mmCIF file of C-alpha atoms in Angstrom:
data_model
loop_
_atom_site.group_PDB
_atom_site.id
_atom_site.type_symbol
_atom_site.label_atom_id
_atom_site.label_comp_id
_atom_site.label_asym_id
_atom_site.label_seq_id
_atom_site.Cartn_x
_atom_site.Cartn_y
_atom_site.Cartn_z
ATOM 1 C CA MET A 92 141.553 123.445 106.753
ATOM 2 C CA ASN A 93 140.206 120.280 108.682
ATOM 3 C CA ILE A 94 138.387 122.476 111.340
ATOM 4 C CA ARG A 95 135.335 120.972 112.849
ATOM 5 C CA LEU A 96 132.484 122.739 114.367
ATOM 6 C CA ARG A 97 130.368 121.217 117.012
ATOM 7 C CA LEU A 98 127.835 123.787 118.212
ATOM 8 C CA THR A 99 126.689 123.402 121.587
ATOM 9 C CA PRO A 100 126.097 126.093 124.215
ATOM 10 C CA GLN A 101 129.562 125.043 125.874
ATOM 11 C CA THR A 102 131.479 125.137 122.621
ATOM 12 C CA ILE A 103 129.864 128.489 121.719
ATOM 13 C CA ILE A 104 130.548 130.157 125.020
ATOM 14 C CA LYS A 105 134.200 128.889 124.710
ATOM 15 C CA GLY A 106 134.684 130.125 121.242
ATOM 16 C CA LEU A 107 133.207 133.798 122.126
ATOM 17 C CA PHE A 108 135.473 133.749 124.894
ATOM 18 C CA VAL A 109 138.492 132.954 122.956
ATOM 19 C CA LEU A 110 137.731 135.198 120.270
ATOM 20 C CA LEU A 111 137.315 138.002 122.505
ATOM 21 C CA MET A 112 140.533 137.654 123.787
ATOM 22 C CA LEU A 113 141.990 137.449 120.522
ATOM 23 C CA LEU A 114 140.300 140.793 119.643
ATOM 24 C CA GLU A 115 141.673 142.261 123.016
ATOM 25 C CA ILE A 116 145.163 141.827 121.542
ATOM 26 C CA ASN A 117 145.244 145.293 120.057
ATOM 27 C CA SER A 118 142.970 144.582 117.288
ATOM 28 C CA VAL A 119 141.456 147.563 115.392
ATOM 29 C CA PHE A 120 138.143 146.980 117.529
ATOM 30 C CA PHE A 121 139.959 147.202 120.714
ATOM 31 C CA ARG A 122 141.655 150.171 119.765
ATOM 32 C CA ALA A 123 138.537 151.838 118.054
ATOM 33 C CA ALA A 124 138.798 155.707 118.203
ATOM 34 C CA ASN A 125 135.104 156.220 118.150
ATOM 35 C CA TYR A 126 133.553 153.132 119.885
ATOM 36 C CA ASN A 127 134.073 151.007 122.953
ATOM 37 C CA PHE A 128 133.113 147.558 122.381
ATOM 38 C CA TYR A 129 133.895 146.518 126.115
ATOM 39 C CA ILE A 130 135.775 143.630 124.769
ATOM 40 C CA SER A 131 137.799 143.157 128.128
ATOM 41 C CA GLU A 132 134.208 143.202 130.064
ATOM 42 C CA LEU A 133 132.659 140.634 127.776
ATOM 43 C CA VAL A 134 135.497 138.185 128.168
ATOM 44 C CA CYS A 135 134.798 138.410 132.033
ATOM 45 C CA VAL A 136 130.958 137.596 131.549
ATOM 46 C CA CYS A 137 132.082 134.487 129.610
ATOM 47 C CA VAL A 138 134.356 133.335 132.111
ATOM 48 C CA VAL A 139 131.535 133.886 134.821
ATOM 49 C CA ILE A 140 129.061 131.479 132.474
ATOM 50 C CA LEU A 141 132.128 129.081 132.166
ATOM 51 C CA MET A 142 132.367 128.673 135.782
ATOM 52 C CA VAL A 143 128.872 128.585 136.523
ATOM 53 C CA THR A 144 128.102 125.865 133.865
ATOM 54 C CA ASN A 145 131.124 123.786 134.654
ATOM 55 C CA LYS A 146 130.094 123.989 138.524
ATOM 56 C CA ILE A 147 133.616 124.837 139.557
ATOM 57 C CA LYS A 148 134.384 123.240 143.077
ATOM 58 C CA LEU A 149 136.639 125.179 145.010
ATOM 59 C CA LYS A 150 139.585 123.760 146.914
ATOM 60 C CA SER A 151 140.993 125.201 150.059
ATOM 61 C CA ASN A 152 144.572 125.591 148.760
ATOM 62 C CA ILE A 153 143.634 127.394 145.914
ATOM 63 C CA LEU A 154 141.140 129.611 147.833
ATOM 64 C CA VAL A 155 144.146 130.498 150.187
ATOM 65 C CA PHE A 156 146.526 131.547 147.178
ATOM 66 C CA VAL A 157 143.507 133.774 145.786
ATOM 67 C CA ILE A 158 142.974 135.402 149.223
ATOM 68 C CA ILE A 159 146.487 136.195 149.367
ATOM 69 C CA TYR A 160 147.042 137.103 145.706
ATOM 70 C CA MET A 161 143.810 139.847 146.096
ATOM 71 C CA VAL A 162 145.371 141.284 149.181
ATOM 72 C CA LEU A 163 148.411 141.965 147.147
ATOM 73 C CA ALA A 164 146.871 142.918 144.069
ATOM 74 C CA LEU A 165 144.803 145.549 146.259
ATOM 75 C CA LEU A 166 148.014 146.840 147.993
ATOM 76 C CA TYR A 167 149.558 147.240 144.501
ATOM 77 C CA MET A 168 146.376 149.262 143.395
ATOM 78 C CA LEU A 169 146.752 151.640 146.379
ATOM 79 C CA ASN A 170 150.264 152.155 145.421
ATOM 80 C CA ALA A 171 150.502 152.112 141.753
ATOM 81 C CA VAL A 172 147.243 152.368 139.942
ATOM 82 C CA GLY A 173 145.673 155.816 138.935
ATOM 83 C CA SER A 174 142.042 156.791 138.714
ATOM 84 C CA ASP A 175 142.147 156.623 135.034
ATOM 85 C CA SER A 176 143.429 153.042 135.037
ATOM 86 C CA PHE A 177 141.168 151.719 137.775
ATOM 87 C CA VAL A 178 138.569 150.205 135.648
ATOM 88 C CA SER A 179 141.408 148.212 133.469
ATOM 89 C CA TYR A 180 143.231 147.234 136.452
ATOM 90 C CA SER A 181 140.158 145.710 138.377
ATOM 91 C CA VAL A 182 138.971 143.855 135.321
ATOM 92 C CA LYS A 183 142.380 142.407 134.268
ATOM 93 C CA PHE A 184 143.916 141.671 137.719
ATOM 94 C CA LEU A 185 141.034 141.824 140.243
ATOM 95 C CA ILE A 186 138.327 139.874 138.287
ATOM 96 C CA PHE A 187 140.043 138.122 135.217
ATOM 97 C CA LEU A 188 143.143 136.476 136.409
ATOM 98 C CA PRO A 189 141.764 135.291 140.114
ATOM 99 C CA MET A 190 138.889 133.941 138.196
ATOM 100 C CA MET A 191 140.905 131.950 135.589
ATOM 101 C CA VAL A 192 143.213 130.586 138.224
ATOM 102 C CA LEU A 193 140.013 129.083 139.729
ATOM 103 C CA TYR A 194 138.704 127.846 136.369
ATOM 104 C CA PHE A 195 141.929 125.882 135.804
ATOM 105 C CA SER A 196 142.684 124.632 138.926
ATOM 106 C CA THR A 197 140.165 121.762 138.623
ATOM 107 C CA ASP A 198 141.157 120.689 135.213
ATOM 108 C CA VAL A 199 144.746 122.023 133.782
ATOM 109 C CA ASN A 200 143.874 120.479 130.492
ATOM 110 C CA ARG A 201 141.329 123.556 129.965
ATOM 111 C CA GLY A 202 144.371 125.328 128.948
ATOM 112 C CA VAL A 203 145.291 122.985 126.084
ATOM 113 C CA GLU A 204 141.590 123.360 125.100
ATOM 114 C CA PHE A 205 141.688 127.017 124.716
ATOM 115 C CA THR A 206 144.741 126.955 122.958
ATOM 116 C CA LYS A 207 143.232 124.586 120.387
ATOM 117 C CA TYR A 208 140.145 126.749 120.083
ATOM 118 C CA PHE A 209 142.580 129.864 119.506
ATOM 119 C CA ALA A 210 144.417 127.985 117.037
ATOM 120 C CA ASP A 211 141.453 127.012 114.761
ATOM 121 C CA ILE A 212 139.856 130.695 115.225
ATOM 122 C CA VAL A 213 143.251 132.111 113.800
ATOM 123 C CA VAL A 214 143.466 129.832 111.121
ATOM 124 C CA ILE A 215 140.012 130.919 109.938
ATOM 125 C CA LEU A 216 140.680 134.511 110.368
ATOM 126 C CA ALA A 217 144.067 134.061 108.664
ATOM 127 C CA PHE A 218 142.488 132.571 105.198
ATOM 128 C CA LEU A 219 139.960 135.491 105.311
ATOM 129 C CA SER A 220 142.534 137.851 105.727
ATOM 130 C CA LEU A 221 144.594 136.559 102.982
ATOM 131 C CA CYS A 222 141.954 136.704 100.581
ATOM 132 C CA CYS A 223 140.839 140.214 101.554
ATOM 133 C CA TYR A 224 144.581 141.144 101.515
ATOM 134 C CA PHE A 225 145.114 140.058 97.888
ATOM 135 C CA LEU A 226 141.605 141.797 96.820
ATOM 136 C CA SER A 227 142.955 145.122 98.177
ATOM 137 C CA TYR A 228 145.303 145.301 95.433
ATOM 138 C CA PHE A 229 142.447 145.334 92.794
ATOM 139 C CA ILE A 230 139.401 146.952 94.813
ATOM 140 C CA ASN A 231 138.916 149.721 96.890
ATOM 141 C CA PRO A 232 138.067 149.903 100.559
ATOM 142 C CA LEU A 233 134.632 149.244 101.555
ATOM 143 C CA GLY A 234 134.996 152.517 103.981
ATOM 144 C CA TYR A 235 137.435 153.464 106.406
ATOM 145 C CA PHE A 236 137.837 152.520 110.461
ATOM 146 C CA THR A 237 139.256 154.957 112.639
ATOM 147 C CA VAL A 238 141.857 153.756 115.137
ATOM 148 C CA ASP A 239 143.985 155.067 118.076
ATOM 149 C CA TRP A 240 147.198 153.747 117.684
ATOM 150 C CA GLY A 241 150.147 155.842 117.880
ATOM 151 C CA GLY A 242 147.807 158.778 116.924
ATOM 152 C CA THR A 243 144.377 158.543 115.508
ATOM 153 C CA ARG A 244 144.646 157.079 111.934
ATOM 154 C CA ASP A 245 141.946 155.733 109.322
ATOM 155 C CA TYR A 246 142.551 152.231 108.102
ATOM 156 C CA GLY A 247 140.958 151.081 104.770
ATOM 157 C CA ASN A 248 138.262 148.462 105.633
ATOM 158 C CA TYR A 249 138.282 145.116 103.797
ATOM 159 C CA LEU A 250 136.497 143.394 106.301
ATOM 160 C CA PHE A 251 139.020 140.611 107.425
ATOM 161 C CA PHE A 252 142.201 143.041 106.347
ATOM 162 C CA PHE A 253 142.736 146.563 107.514
ATOM 163 C CA ASP A 254 145.095 148.447 105.092
ATOM 164 C CA GLY A 255 147.014 150.653 107.758
ATOM 165 C CA GLN A 256 150.810 149.597 107.262
ATOM 166 C CA LYS A 257 153.236 149.647 104.165
ATOM 167 C CA GLN A 258 156.441 147.949 103.675
ATOM 168 C CA GLU A 259 159.192 149.676 101.340
ATOM 169 C CA ILE A 260 161.031 147.226 99.053
ATOM 170 C CA ALA A 261 163.219 148.235 96.404
ATOM 171 C CA GLY A 262 161.534 151.769 96.380
ATOM 172 C CA ASN A 263 158.138 150.471 96.239
ATOM 173 C CA TYR A 264 155.558 150.290 99.028
ATOM 174 C CA TYR A 265 153.589 147.232 99.702
ATOM 175 C CA ALA A 266 150.761 146.684 102.206
ATOM 176 C CA ARG A 267 151.297 144.694 105.036
ATOM 177 C CA ASN A 268 148.990 142.285 106.013
ATOM 178 C CA ILE A 269 147.756 143.149 109.437
ATOM 179 C CA GLY A 270 144.611 141.254 109.421
ATOM 180 C CA ILE A 271 142.119 142.713 112.066
ATOM 181 C CA PHE A 272 144.937 144.008 114.180
ATOM 182 C CA CYS A 273 146.593 147.512 114.473
ATOM 183 C CA GLU A 274 149.963 146.454 113.012
ATOM 184 C CA ALA A 275 151.977 143.536 111.837
ATOM 185 C CA PRO A 276 153.592 142.391 114.789
ATOM 186 C CA MET A 277 150.566 141.906 116.671
ATOM 187 C CA TYR A 278 149.253 139.821 113.947
ATOM 188 C CA ALA A 279 152.245 137.977 113.564
ATOM 189 C CA PHE A 280 152.353 137.109 117.387
ATOM 190 C CA ALA A 281 148.803 135.506 117.052
ATOM 191 C CA LEU A 282 149.875 133.789 113.914
ATOM 192 C CA SER A 283 152.938 132.417 115.434
ATOM 193 C CA LEU A 284 151.176 130.887 118.732
ATOM 194 C CA ALA A 285 148.509 129.418 116.323
ATOM 195 C CA LEU A 286 151.235 127.771 114.167
ATOM 196 C CA CYS A 287 152.950 126.524 117.052
ATOM 197 C CA ALA A 288 149.713 124.865 118.412
ATOM 198 C CA LYS A 289 148.837 123.225 114.962
ATOM 199 C CA LEU A 290 152.321 122.065 114.493
ATOM 200 C CA PHE A 291 152.648 120.389 118.114
ATOM 201 C CA PHE A 292 149.080 119.779 119.650
ATOM 202 C CA TYR A 293 147.742 117.411 117.284
ATOM 203 C CA GLU A 294 148.478 114.085 116.403
ATOM 204 C CA ASP A 295 148.191 114.333 112.629
ATOM 205 C CA THR A 296 149.746 117.675 111.544
ATOM 206 C CA LYS A 297 147.140 119.941 109.902
ATOM 207 C CA LYS A 298 148.922 120.766 106.491
ATOM 208 C CA GLN A 299 146.449 122.724 105.222
ATOM 209 C CA SER A 300 146.234 125.235 108.375
ATOM 210 C CA ILE A 301 150.032 125.039 108.358
ATOM 211 C CA LEU A 302 150.237 126.410 104.840
ATOM 212 C CA ILE A 303 147.727 129.108 105.499
ATOM 213 C CA LEU A 304 149.526 130.464 108.485
ATOM 214 C CA CYS A 305 152.782 130.227 106.814
ATOM 215 C CA ALA A 306 151.886 132.033 103.993
ATOM 216 C CA THR A 307 149.900 134.787 106.238
ATOM 217 C CA ILE A 308 153.066 135.410 108.222
ATOM 218 C CA LEU A 309 155.068 135.986 105.109
ATOM 219 C CA THR A 310 152.495 138.530 104.019
ATOM 220 C CA THR A 311 153.079 140.381 107.170
ATOM 221 C CA PHE A 312 156.587 141.264 106.525
ATOM 222 C CA SER A 313 157.414 140.554 110.129
ATOM 223 C CA THR A 314 160.937 139.851 110.848
ATOM 224 C CA THR A 315 160.047 138.134 114.326
ATOM 225 C CA GLY A 316 156.991 136.426 112.780
ATOM 226 C CA ILE A 317 159.096 134.753 110.004
ATOM 227 C CA ALA A 318 161.826 133.723 112.289
ATOM 228 C CA VAL A 319 159.632 132.161 114.608
ATOM 229 C CA MET A 320 157.879 130.284 111.636
ATOM 230 C CA VAL A 321 161.166 129.000 110.583
ATOM 231 C CA GLY A 322 162.207 127.894 114.077
ATOM 232 C CA LEU A 323 159.076 126.157 114.694
ATOM 233 C CA VAL A 324 158.866 124.423 111.428
ATOM 234 C CA LEU A 325 162.388 123.081 111.831
ATOM 235 C CA LEU A 326 161.569 122.047 115.382
ATOM 236 C CA ARG A 327 158.803 120.172 114.434
ATOM 237 C CA TYR A 328 160.698 118.513 111.564
ATOM 238 C CA TYR A 329 163.552 117.563 113.771
ATOM 239 C CA LEU A 330 161.195 116.149 116.393
ATOM 240 C CA GLY A 331 159.704 114.060 113.505
ATOM 241 C CA ASP A 332 160.164 110.797 115.325
ATOM 242 C CA LEU A 333 158.412 112.074 118.022
ATOM 243 C CA THR A 334 154.354 112.213 117.986
ATOM 244 C CA LEU A 335 151.408 112.320 120.191
ATOM 245 C CA ASP A 336 149.459 109.303 121.378
ATOM 246 C CA GLY A 337 145.865 108.882 120.378
ATOM 247 C CA ASN A 338 144.747 110.794 123.476
ATOM 248 C CA GLY A 339 147.109 113.852 122.338
ATOM 249 C CA GLU A 340 148.526 113.506 125.556
ATOM 250 C CA VAL A 341 151.913 111.724 125.628
ATOM 251 C CA TYR A 342 154.734 111.788 123.137
ATOM 252 C CA ARG A 343 155.817 108.450 121.696
ATOM 253 C CA LYS A 344 158.931 107.657 120.063
ATOM 254 C CA ARG A 345 159.489 106.356 116.514
ATOM 255 C CA ARG A 346 162.686 105.262 114.866
ATOM 256 C CA ASN A 347 165.335 107.619 114.492
ATOM 257 C CA SER A 348 166.856 108.656 110.999
ATOM 258 C CA SER A 349 170.361 109.995 110.539
ATOM 259 C CA LEU A 350 168.977 111.827 107.347
ATOM 260 C CA LYS A 351 166.548 113.690 109.328
ATOM 261 C CA TYR A 352 169.578 115.131 111.479
ATOM 262 C CA VAL A 353 171.515 116.297 108.262
ATOM 263 C CA LEU A 354 168.589 117.822 106.848
ATOM 264 C CA SER A 355 167.722 119.756 110.107
ATOM 265 C CA PHE A 356 171.403 120.918 110.413
ATOM 266 C CA ILE A 357 171.181 122.249 106.790
ATOM 267 C CA GLY A 358 167.830 123.462 107.169
ATOM 268 C CA LEU A 359 168.935 125.373 110.282
ATOM 269 C CA ILE A 360 171.690 127.012 108.288
ATOM 270 C CA VAL A 361 169.515 128.010 105.512
ATOM 271 C CA ALA A 362 167.186 129.584 107.876
ATOM 272 C CA ALA A 363 169.713 131.486 109.746
ATOM 273 C CA ILE A 364 170.789 132.973 106.263
ATOM 274 C CA ILE A 365 167.174 133.671 105.608
ATOM 275 C CA VAL A 366 166.420 135.285 108.818
ATOM 276 C CA TYR A 367 169.805 137.269 108.960
ATOM 277 C CA ASN A 368 169.180 138.798 105.420
ATOM 278 C CA ILE A 369 165.865 139.865 106.724
ATOM 279 C CA PHE A 370 166.932 141.503 109.824
ATOM 280 C CA ASN A 371 169.766 143.159 107.643
ATOM 281 C CA PHE A 372 166.998 144.610 105.261
ATOM 282 C CA LYS A 373 165.053 145.917 108.284
ATOM 283 C CA ILE A 374 168.006 147.894 109.774
ATOM 284 C CA SER A 375 168.724 149.355 106.355
ATOM 285 C CA THR A 376 165.264 150.530 105.607
ATOM 286 C CA GLY A 377 164.595 151.858 109.082
ATOM 287 C CA ARG A 378 165.316 152.305 112.916
ATOM 288 C CA SER A 379 163.368 149.306 114.066
ATOM 289 C CA TYR A 380 166.550 147.616 115.667
ATOM 290 C CA MET A 381 167.896 150.756 117.347
ATOM 291 C CA ILE A 382 164.410 151.600 118.651
ATOM 292 C CA ARG A 383 163.873 148.016 120.016
ATOM 293 C CA LEU A 384 167.206 148.533 121.943
ATOM 294 C CA ASP A 385 166.394 151.840 123.198
ATOM 295 C CA ASP A 386 162.967 150.460 124.675
ATOM 296 C CA TYR A 387 164.900 148.160 126.912
ATOM 297 C CA SER A 388 167.198 150.875 128.268
ATOM 298 C CA ALA A 389 164.311 153.303 128.670
ATOM 299 C CA ALA A 390 162.071 150.731 130.681
ATOM 300 C CA PHE A 391 165.027 149.547 132.591
ATOM 301 C CA LYS A 392 165.972 153.197 133.472
ATOM 302 C CA ALA A 393 162.327 153.855 134.662
ATOM 303 C CA TRP A 394 161.954 150.680 136.659
ATOM 304 C CA LEU A 395 165.113 151.971 138.638
ATOM 305 C CA SER A 396 163.366 154.728 139.968
ATOM 306 C CA SER A 397 160.678 152.583 141.606
ATOM 307 C CA PRO A 398 161.730 148.972 141.704
ATOM 308 C CA ILE A 399 158.933 147.493 144.328
ATOM 309 C CA TRP A 400 155.792 148.988 142.643
ATOM 310 C CA GLY A 401 157.228 150.318 139.429
ATOM 311 C CA VAL A 402 156.177 153.824 137.800
ATOM 312 C CA GLY A 403 152.453 153.004 137.863
ATOM 313 C CA TYR A 404 150.151 150.806 136.004
ATOM 314 C CA ASN A 405 149.890 152.035 132.397
ATOM 315 C CA ASN A 406 152.059 155.071 132.990
ATOM 316 C CA PHE A 407 153.802 154.842 129.841
ATOM 317 C CA GLU A 408 155.016 158.513 129.924
ATOM 318 C CA ALA A 409 157.487 157.526 132.574
ATOM 319 C CA ILE A 410 158.971 155.104 130.360
ATOM 320 C CA ARG A 411 158.898 157.658 127.348
ATOM 321 C CA THR A 412 160.673 160.404 129.193
ATOM 322 C CA ASN A 413 163.624 157.938 129.590
ATOM 323 C CA MET A 414 163.993 157.338 125.815
ATOM 324 C CA ALA A 415 167.214 158.580 124.220
ATOM 325 C CA ASP A 416 167.420 162.215 122.993
ATOM 326 C CA TRP A 417 167.494 161.417 119.317
ATOM 327 C CA ARG A 418 164.198 159.708 119.592
ATOM 328 C CA LEU A 419 162.366 162.250 121.537
ATOM 329 C CA SER A 420 163.935 164.949 119.624
ATOM 330 C CA TRP A 421 163.157 164.171 115.815
ATOM 331 C CA TYR A 422 161.891 160.785 115.667
ATOM 332 C CA THR A 423 158.154 160.000 115.300
ATOM 333 C CA ASN A 424 157.950 156.498 116.487
ATOM 334 C CA GLN A 425 157.819 156.885 120.383
ATOM 335 C CA GLY A 426 155.637 153.661 120.640
ATOM 336 C CA PHE A 427 157.104 150.648 122.416
ATOM 337 C CA SER A 428 158.205 147.137 121.341
ATOM 338 C CA ASN A 429 158.276 144.503 124.186
ATOM 339 C CA ALA A 430 156.129 143.358 126.851
ATOM 340 C CA VAL A 431 158.751 142.083 129.273
ATOM 341 C CA SER A 432 160.426 145.341 130.128
ATOM 342 C CA HIS A 433 156.978 146.959 130.107
ATOM 343 C CA ILE A 434 155.817 144.826 132.925
ATOM 344 C CA LEU A 435 159.147 145.546 134.903
ATOM 345 C CA ALA A 436 159.030 148.997 134.589
ATOM 346 C CA THR A 437 155.306 149.780 135.238
ATOM 347 C CA MET A 438 154.432 146.733 137.616
ATOM 348 C CA GLY A 439 157.725 146.442 139.419
ATOM 349 C CA ALA A 440 159.266 143.522 141.014
ATOM 350 C CA PHE A 441 155.920 142.841 142.683
ATOM 351 C CA GLY A 442 154.048 142.369 138.817
ATOM 352 C CA PHE A 443 157.250 140.935 137.353
ATOM 353 C CA LEU A 444 157.618 138.089 139.663
ATOM 354 C CA MET A 445 153.815 137.240 139.276
ATOM 355 C CA TYR A 446 154.413 136.636 135.686
ATOM 356 C CA VAL A 447 157.682 134.609 136.262
ATOM 357 C CA LEU A 448 155.894 132.536 138.930
ATOM 358 C CA GLY A 449 153.167 131.983 136.217
ATOM 359 C CA PHE A 450 155.233 131.007 133.320
ATOM 360 C CA TRP A 451 157.676 128.754 135.565
ATOM 361 C CA GLY A 452 154.551 126.912 136.736
ATOM 362 C CA GLY A 453 152.964 126.622 133.442
ATOM 363 C CA ILE A 454 156.043 124.970 132.135
ATOM 364 C CA ARG A 455 156.908 123.012 135.083
ATOM 365 C CA GLY A 456 153.290 121.822 135.563
ATOM 366 C CA SER A 457 152.796 120.931 131.556
ATOM 367 C CA ILE A 458 155.987 118.676 131.821
ATOM 368 C CA LYS A 459 154.782 117.311 135.361
ATOM 369 C CA HIS A 460 151.500 116.319 133.895
ATOM 370 C CA ASN A 461 152.868 114.816 130.414
ATOM 371 C CA ILE A 462 151.874 117.908 128.135
ATOM 372 C CA PRO A 463 155.042 118.906 127.074
ATOM 373 C CA TYR A 464 153.641 120.505 123.860
ATOM 374 C CA MET A 465 152.071 123.167 126.167
ATOM 375 C CA ALA A 466 155.613 123.917 127.541
ATOM 376 C CA ILE A 467 156.807 124.488 123.900
ATOM 377 C CA GLN A 468 153.707 126.889 123.465
ATOM 378 C CA LEU A 469 154.667 128.924 126.674
ATOM 379 C CA ILE A 470 157.968 129.101 125.802
ATOM 380 C CA VAL A 471 157.219 130.686 122.426
ATOM 381 C CA LEU A 472 154.959 132.743 123.944
ATOM 382 C CA ILE A 473 157.742 134.093 126.400
ATOM 383 C CA ALA A 474 160.032 134.847 123.525
ATOM 384 C CA LEU A 475 157.273 136.607 121.646
ATOM 385 C CA LEU A 476 156.852 138.761 124.649
ATOM 386 C CA CYS A 477 160.400 140.134 124.709
ATOM 387 C CA VAL A 478 159.718 141.549 121.133
ATOM 388 C CA THR A 479 155.724 142.310 121.089
ATOM 389 C CA VAL A 480 154.108 144.847 123.570
ATOM 390 C CA VAL A 481 151.323 142.796 124.856
ATOM 391 C CA PRO A 482 152.058 143.062 128.581
ATOM 392 C CA MET A 483 148.529 143.113 130.192
ATOM 393 C CA GLN A 484 146.322 141.433 127.397
ATOM 394 C CA LEU A 485 143.698 138.774 128.769
ATOM 395 C CA PHE A 486 145.127 136.445 126.179
ATOM 396 C CA VAL A 487 148.712 136.701 128.291
ATOM 397 C CA LEU A 488 147.080 136.640 131.627
ATOM 398 C CA GLN A 489 145.076 133.561 130.934
ATOM 399 C CA TYR A 490 148.461 131.715 130.432
ATOM 400 C CA THR A 491 149.842 133.384 133.271
ATOM 401 C CA ALA A 492 146.526 131.996 135.409
ATOM 402 C CA TYR A 493 147.205 128.759 133.848
ATOM 403 C CA GLY A 494 150.878 128.729 135.202
ATOM 404 C CA LEU A 495 149.843 129.734 138.589
ATOM 405 C CA SER A 496 146.943 126.991 138.753
ATOM 406 C CA ASN A 497 149.260 124.558 137.855
ATOM 407 C CA ILE A 498 151.074 124.965 141.129
ATOM 408 C CA PHE A 499 148.553 123.798 142.954
ATOM 409 C CA ALA A 500 146.337 121.631 140.772
ATOM 410 C CA SER A 501 146.409 118.075 140.792
ATOM 411 C CA SER A 502 146.675 115.848 137.343
ATOM 412 C CA PRO A 503 144.444 116.900 134.801
ATOM 413 C CA ASN A 504 141.005 115.439 134.262
ATOM 414 C CA LEU A 505 141.295 114.863 130.755
ATOM 415 C CA GLN A 506 138.310 114.104 129.082
#
């Protein structure tokens, strides 16, 4: 897998920080029914340690921004945060987000560094989950882990793979590789972003890592994951005459090849056919497509009832009451499928504009600071947020903070 581990106090803390953020993306440990691992709180502890050990120097313009942000965040808390969500909101928006803005503001390249850490950790977990996934067809689980996800359920425990979802194919049911997550779309979310990093963040493409990630995405049976995987691989091939320089910083052109464009076009057609067939298969075997459309409709209706502050932080019940009658009356799946409309409905224009500003600042700043591959990562993240419900996860807020810091930061201090 070509992953080099250099253990120092700094790398250990950074690796732990990224691992904990990964676990917070609705892993079975974050959603454990019988235990509280305090994952979000531990992430904040890691941030404090990183800020102290790196001796972060606060700039006046950043301090002014953070002060204004804190005033607005407290105002939102008074208007839209219930007592049952006070701790969650405080950890995420009053502690984590402003601290990450301060951390990134002195060196925007730290966002690239954390993305690479994330990709390396996901590759390791993907390899381990593949091994455990195939072993699950031959051995019994080591035990069961109770998860609170759409109700309390027991998942078969295979250490790095939890047997909690099935996929019907031709009348037979096969386990979906959800890794350590509650469902396949969450795992596909992490795998897709790791694949993007491995394809674009390195001068030499890590072929073993790419193969591991692609194989794992296929075992999730996630339409979104497979579509993103195909698109990223094609994009990387299409940009094959572009590479990173020795510092992993700037793209450099090689000679063009007309054959490349022909093969890319053919590959795009083949990929479109494959994704279309998978999409039709999903529609014919369930109501996934209709549910996703209804999620957007329900969230938009909820937002209209309170456009400024939203219906309330974590107030999913307000969205649920706006779902279609057929879904409320007899269909059991009343979960949610996308972060974008969830943010709009629950945090209103106030919260939605904060995310928009963060992602816009991240893409603009990445291009300005000659880190175009970070812009690609952010665009892929935005696309995934449209079909995955990870609205207030720390992993997403990290990129929001990265973008906000880019608006004020100077050129990155590349090491």
